[in-house]
Coordinates of C-alpha atoms and ligand atoms in Angstrom, one line a residue:
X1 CA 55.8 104.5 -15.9
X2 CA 59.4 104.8 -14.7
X3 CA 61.7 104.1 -17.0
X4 CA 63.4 100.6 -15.8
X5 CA 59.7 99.5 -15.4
X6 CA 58.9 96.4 -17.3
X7 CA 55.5 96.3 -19.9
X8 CA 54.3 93.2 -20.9
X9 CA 55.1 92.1 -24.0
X10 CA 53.1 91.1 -26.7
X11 CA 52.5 87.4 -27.9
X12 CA 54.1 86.4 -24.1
X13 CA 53.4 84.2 -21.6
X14 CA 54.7 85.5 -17.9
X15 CA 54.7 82.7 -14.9
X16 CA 54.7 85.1 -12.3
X17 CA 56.0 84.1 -8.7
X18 CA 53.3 85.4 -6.0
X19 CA 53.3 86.2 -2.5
X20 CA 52.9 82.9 -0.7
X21 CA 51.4 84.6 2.6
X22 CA 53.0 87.7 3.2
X23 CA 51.7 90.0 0.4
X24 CA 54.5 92.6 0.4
X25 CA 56.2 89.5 -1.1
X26 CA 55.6 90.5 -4.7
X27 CA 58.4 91.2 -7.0
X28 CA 58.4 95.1 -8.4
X29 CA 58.6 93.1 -12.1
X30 CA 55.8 90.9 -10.8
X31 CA 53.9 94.0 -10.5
X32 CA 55.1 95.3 -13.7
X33 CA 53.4 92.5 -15.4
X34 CA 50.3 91.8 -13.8
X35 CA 49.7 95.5 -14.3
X36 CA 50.4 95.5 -18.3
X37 CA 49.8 91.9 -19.0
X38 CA 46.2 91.9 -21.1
X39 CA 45.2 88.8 -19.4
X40 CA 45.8 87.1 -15.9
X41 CA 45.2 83.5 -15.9
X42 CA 44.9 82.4 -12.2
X43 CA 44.5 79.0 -10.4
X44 CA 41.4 80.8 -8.5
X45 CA 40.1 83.7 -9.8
X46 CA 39.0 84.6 -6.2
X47 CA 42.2 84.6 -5.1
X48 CA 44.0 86.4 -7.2
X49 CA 41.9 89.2 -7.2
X50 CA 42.4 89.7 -3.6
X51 CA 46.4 90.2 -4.4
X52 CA 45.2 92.7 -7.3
X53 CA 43.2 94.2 -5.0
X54 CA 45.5 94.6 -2.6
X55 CA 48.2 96.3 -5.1
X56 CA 45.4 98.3 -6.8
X57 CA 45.7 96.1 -10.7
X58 CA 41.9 95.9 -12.3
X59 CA 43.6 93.1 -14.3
X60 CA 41.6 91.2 -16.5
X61 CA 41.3 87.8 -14.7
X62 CA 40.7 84.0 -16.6
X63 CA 40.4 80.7 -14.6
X64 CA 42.9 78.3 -15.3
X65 CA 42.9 75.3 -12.8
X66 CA 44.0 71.7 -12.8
X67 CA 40.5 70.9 -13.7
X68 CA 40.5 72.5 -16.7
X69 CA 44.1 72.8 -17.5
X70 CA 44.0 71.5 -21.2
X71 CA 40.7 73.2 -22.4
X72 CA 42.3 76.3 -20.8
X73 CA 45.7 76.3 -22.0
X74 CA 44.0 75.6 -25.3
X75 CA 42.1 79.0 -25.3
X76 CA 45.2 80.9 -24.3
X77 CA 47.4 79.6 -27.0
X78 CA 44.9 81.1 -29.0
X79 CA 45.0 84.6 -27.3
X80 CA 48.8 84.7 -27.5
X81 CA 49.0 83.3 -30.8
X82 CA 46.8 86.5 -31.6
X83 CA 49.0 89.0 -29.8
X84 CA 47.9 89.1 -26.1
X85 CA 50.6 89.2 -23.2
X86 CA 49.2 86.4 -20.2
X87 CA 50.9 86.3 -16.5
X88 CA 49.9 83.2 -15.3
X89 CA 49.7 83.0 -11.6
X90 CA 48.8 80.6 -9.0
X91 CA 47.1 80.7 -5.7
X92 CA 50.1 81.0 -3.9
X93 CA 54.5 80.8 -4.9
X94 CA 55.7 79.5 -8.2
X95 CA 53.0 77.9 -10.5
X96 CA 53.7 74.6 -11.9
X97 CA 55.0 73.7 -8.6
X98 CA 52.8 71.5 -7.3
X99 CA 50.5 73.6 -9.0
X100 CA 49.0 74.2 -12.3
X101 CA 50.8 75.1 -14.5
X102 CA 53.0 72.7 -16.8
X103 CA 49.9 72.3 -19.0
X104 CA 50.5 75.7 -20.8
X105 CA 53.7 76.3 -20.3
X106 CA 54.8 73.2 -22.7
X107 CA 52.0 74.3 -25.3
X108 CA 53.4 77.3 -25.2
X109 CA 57.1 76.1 -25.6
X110 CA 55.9 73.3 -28.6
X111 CA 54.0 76.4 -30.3
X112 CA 57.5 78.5 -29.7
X113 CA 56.1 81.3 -27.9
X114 CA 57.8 83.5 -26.0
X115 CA 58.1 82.2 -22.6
X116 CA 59.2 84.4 -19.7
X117 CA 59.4 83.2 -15.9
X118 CA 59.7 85.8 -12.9
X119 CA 61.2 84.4 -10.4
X120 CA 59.9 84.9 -6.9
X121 CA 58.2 83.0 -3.4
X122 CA 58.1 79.4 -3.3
X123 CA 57.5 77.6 -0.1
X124 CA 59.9 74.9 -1.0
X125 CA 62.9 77.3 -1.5
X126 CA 62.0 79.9 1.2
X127 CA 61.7 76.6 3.8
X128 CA 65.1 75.0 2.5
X129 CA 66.6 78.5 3.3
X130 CA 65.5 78.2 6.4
X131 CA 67.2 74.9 7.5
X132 CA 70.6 75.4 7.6
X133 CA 71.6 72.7 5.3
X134 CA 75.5 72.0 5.1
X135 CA 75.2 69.8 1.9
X136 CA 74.3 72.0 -0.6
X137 CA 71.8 68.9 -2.3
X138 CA 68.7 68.0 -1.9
X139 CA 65.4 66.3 -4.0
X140 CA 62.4 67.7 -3.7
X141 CA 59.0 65.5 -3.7
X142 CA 56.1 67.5 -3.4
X143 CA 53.2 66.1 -2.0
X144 CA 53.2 62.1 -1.5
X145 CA 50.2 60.2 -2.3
X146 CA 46.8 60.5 0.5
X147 CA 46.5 56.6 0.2
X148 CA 48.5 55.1 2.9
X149 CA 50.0 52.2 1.2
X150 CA 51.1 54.6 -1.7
X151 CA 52.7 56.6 0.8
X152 CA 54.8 53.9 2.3
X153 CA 55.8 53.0 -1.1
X154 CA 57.0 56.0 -2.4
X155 CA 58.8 56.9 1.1
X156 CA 60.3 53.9 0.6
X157 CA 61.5 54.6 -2.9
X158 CA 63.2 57.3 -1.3
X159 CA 64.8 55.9 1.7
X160 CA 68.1 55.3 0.2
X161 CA 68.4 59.2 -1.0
X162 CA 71.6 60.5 1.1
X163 CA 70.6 64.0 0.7
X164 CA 67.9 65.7 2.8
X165 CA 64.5 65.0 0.8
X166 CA 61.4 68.1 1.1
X167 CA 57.7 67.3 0.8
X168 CA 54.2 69.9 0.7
X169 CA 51.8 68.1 3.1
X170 CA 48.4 69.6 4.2
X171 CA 47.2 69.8 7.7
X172 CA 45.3 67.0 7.4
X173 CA 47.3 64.4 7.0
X174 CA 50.5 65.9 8.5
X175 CA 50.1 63.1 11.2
X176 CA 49.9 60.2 9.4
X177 CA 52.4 61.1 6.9
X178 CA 55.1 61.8 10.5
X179 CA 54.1 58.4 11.8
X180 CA 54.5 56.7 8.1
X181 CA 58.0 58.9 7.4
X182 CA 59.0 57.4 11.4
X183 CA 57.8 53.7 10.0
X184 CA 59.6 54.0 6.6
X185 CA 62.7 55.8 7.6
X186 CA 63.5 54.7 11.1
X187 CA 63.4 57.5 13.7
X188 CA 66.5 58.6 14.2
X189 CA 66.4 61.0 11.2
X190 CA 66.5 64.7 11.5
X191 CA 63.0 66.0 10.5
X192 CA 63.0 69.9 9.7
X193 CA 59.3 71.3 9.8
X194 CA 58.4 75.1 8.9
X195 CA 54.7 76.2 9.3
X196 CA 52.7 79.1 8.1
X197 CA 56.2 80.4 6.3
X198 CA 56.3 84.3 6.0
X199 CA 52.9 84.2 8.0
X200 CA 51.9 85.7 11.7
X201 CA 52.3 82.2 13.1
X202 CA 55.7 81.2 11.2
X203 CA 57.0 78.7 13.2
X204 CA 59.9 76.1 12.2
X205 CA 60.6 73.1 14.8
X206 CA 63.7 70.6 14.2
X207 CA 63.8 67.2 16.1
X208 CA 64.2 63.5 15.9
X209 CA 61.6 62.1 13.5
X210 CA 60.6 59.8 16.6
X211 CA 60.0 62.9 18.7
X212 CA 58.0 65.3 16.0
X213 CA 54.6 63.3 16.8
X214 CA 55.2 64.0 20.3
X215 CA 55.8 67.8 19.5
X216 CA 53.2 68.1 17.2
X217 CA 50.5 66.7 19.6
X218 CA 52.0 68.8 22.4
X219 CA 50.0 72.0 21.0
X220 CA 47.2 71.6 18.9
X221 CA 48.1 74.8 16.8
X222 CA 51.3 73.3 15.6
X223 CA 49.3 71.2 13.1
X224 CA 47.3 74.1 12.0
X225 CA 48.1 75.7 8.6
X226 CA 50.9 74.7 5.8
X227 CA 53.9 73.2 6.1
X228 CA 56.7 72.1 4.1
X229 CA 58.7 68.7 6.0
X230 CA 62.1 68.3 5.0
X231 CA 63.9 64.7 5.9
X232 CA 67.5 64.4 6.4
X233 CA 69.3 61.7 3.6
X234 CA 70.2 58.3 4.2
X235 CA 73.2 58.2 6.8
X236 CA 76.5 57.8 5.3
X237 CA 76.7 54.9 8.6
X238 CA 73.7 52.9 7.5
X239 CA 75.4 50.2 6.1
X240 CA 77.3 49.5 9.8
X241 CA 73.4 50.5 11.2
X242 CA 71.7 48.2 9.2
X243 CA 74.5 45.0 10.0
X244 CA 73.6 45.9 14.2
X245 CA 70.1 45.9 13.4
X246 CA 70.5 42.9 11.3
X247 CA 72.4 41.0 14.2
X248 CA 69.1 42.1 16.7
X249 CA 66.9 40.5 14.5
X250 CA 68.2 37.5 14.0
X251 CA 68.2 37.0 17.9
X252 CA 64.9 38.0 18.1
X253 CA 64.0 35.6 14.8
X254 CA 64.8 32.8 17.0
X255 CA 61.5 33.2 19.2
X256 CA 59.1 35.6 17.2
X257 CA 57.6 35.4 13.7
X258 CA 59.1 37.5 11.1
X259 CA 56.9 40.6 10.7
X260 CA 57.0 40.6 14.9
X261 CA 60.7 40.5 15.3
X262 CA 60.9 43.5 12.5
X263 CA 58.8 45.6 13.8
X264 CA 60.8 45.2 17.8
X265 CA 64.1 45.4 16.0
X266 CA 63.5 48.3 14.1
X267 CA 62.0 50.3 17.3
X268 CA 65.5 48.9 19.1
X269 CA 67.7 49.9 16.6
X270 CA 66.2 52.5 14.5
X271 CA 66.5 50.9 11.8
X272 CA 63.4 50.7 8.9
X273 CA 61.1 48.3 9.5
X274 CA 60.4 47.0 6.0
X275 CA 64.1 47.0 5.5
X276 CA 64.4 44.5 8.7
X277 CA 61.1 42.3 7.2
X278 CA 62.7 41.9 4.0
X279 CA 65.8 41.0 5.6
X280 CA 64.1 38.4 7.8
X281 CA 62.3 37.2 4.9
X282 CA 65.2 36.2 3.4
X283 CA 67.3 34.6 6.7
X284 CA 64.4 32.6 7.3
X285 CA 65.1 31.2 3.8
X286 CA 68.6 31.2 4.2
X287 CA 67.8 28.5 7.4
X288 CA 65.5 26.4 5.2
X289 CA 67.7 25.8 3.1
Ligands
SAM1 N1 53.3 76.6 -5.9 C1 53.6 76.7 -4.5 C2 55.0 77.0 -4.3 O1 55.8 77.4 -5.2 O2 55.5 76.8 -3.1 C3 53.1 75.4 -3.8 C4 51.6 75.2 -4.0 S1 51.1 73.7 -3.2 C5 49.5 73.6 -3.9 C6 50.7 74.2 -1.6 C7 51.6 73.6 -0.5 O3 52.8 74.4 -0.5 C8 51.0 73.7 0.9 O4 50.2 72.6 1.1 C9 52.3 73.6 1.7 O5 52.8 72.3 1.8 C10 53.2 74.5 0.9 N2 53.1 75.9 1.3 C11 52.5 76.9 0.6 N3 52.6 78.0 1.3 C12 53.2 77.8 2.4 C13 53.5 78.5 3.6 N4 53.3 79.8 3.7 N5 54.2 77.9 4.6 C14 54.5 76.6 4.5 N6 54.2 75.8 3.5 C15 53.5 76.4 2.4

């Protein structure tokens, strides 16, 4: 051992950062630990000793997944309680983030032992790097719901967010999630996508929400692999945005029904549609009267 290399210590649990496609992403502490730690409890057992392998560790490895989070945790409280040093890992970048995790980590906090995070890849972080954002803020969601009315409501929780807002979505409903982010947020938002970060195909695109459907269709390997989406805020302007859009619908309102005239003002003005339905909604009212 060199001597500013790092053992695991005893009684400790280590949430160890990995690679999140490039392998020669792993910390020289993360490899401290996962070499000395006694036990390695890993999202997917599978997966994780492919990184060992790769780095040479015959770590001793223990499943711990969302599926069996509490029964897991459970059993390595005991462990550490009993002297053992556990990395915990995940498949891929920073567990607990959107990822297994939290589960121990608190039962290991509430039990008041020792509790030691090594920082390293997350896709979130190494994507916002990327971006080139002036602001300095910004929220992070995670992954929104798969069911698409969910979806709609939670984007729409969000809308009013001035700061750019960054989401996890899968391959498989990165389409549906564009076209719901263009229906919820209007399409004149800046939409920041990076794919396969740190991998062979790494590839970041930034357009027009309106115009990423039309780049994402134009080659079917830009929807292959993972991607992290991240939404510019709210304009500062949408007030003024949203009394235009407001004056467009209520010329329209004089011929079509409501949901009609929301859905042609919003694509006018770029405006969100729900937005223009409520407001319709309400001047409809405002005429009964
Ligand atoms: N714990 C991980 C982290 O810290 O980033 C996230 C795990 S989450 C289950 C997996 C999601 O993270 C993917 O669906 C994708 O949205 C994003 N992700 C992970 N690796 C990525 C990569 N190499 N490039 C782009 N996005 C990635």
């Amino acid at each position: 051992m060199q001597p500013n290399e790092f053992r695991a210590a005893p009684g400790t649990l280590y949430i160890v950062a990995t690679p999140i496609g490039n392998l020669r992403d792993l910390t020289l502490r993360a490899l401290d630990i996962l070499k000395t730690a006694d036990l390695i409890a890993a999202e997917d057992t599978r997966v994780s000793a492919g990184l060992l392998a790769a780095y040479g560790i015959a770590g001793k490895l223990f499943s711990y997944r969302e599926h069996n989070e509490q029964a897991a945790s459970a059993i390595l409280l005991e462990r550490l309680r009993a002297g053992k040093s556990v990395a915990l890992v995940s498949d891929a970048g920073s567990p607990g983030i959107s990822d297994p995790g939290a589960v121990v980590v608190r039962a290991a906090r509430a039990a008041h032992i020792p509790l030691v995070p090594l920082p390293g890849p997350s896709a979130v972080v190494t994507a916002l790097s990327a971006a080139g954002l002036e602001d300095g803020h910004w929220q992070f969601y995670g992954f929104l719901p798969h069911k698409a009315g969910e979806r709609r409501r939670e984007l729409e929780a969000l809308a009013d967010y001035p700061w750019p807002s960054a989401f996890y979505e899968s391959p498989h409903r990165l389409l549906e999630t564009v076209a719901d982010m263009v229906a919820v947020l209007g399409g004149e938002r800046r939409l920041f996508i990076a794919r396969e970060l740190t991998k062979r195909f790494e590839e970041f695109h930034a357009c027009p929400l309106n115009e990423a459907l039309a780049w994402l269709n134009g080659d079917e390997n830009r929807q292959r692999g993972e991607f992290v989406l991240i939404v510019s805020g709210c304009p500062a302007d949408a007030d003024d945005g949203m009394k235009e859009a407001g004056r467009v619908l209520a010329i329209l309102l004089e011929d079509l029904p409501a949901s009609q005239a929301a859905r042609v003002a919003a694509q006018i003005t770029g405006a969100r549609k729900n937005a223009l339905y409520d407001l319709a909604q309400e001047l409809k009212s405002d005429q009964q009267k």
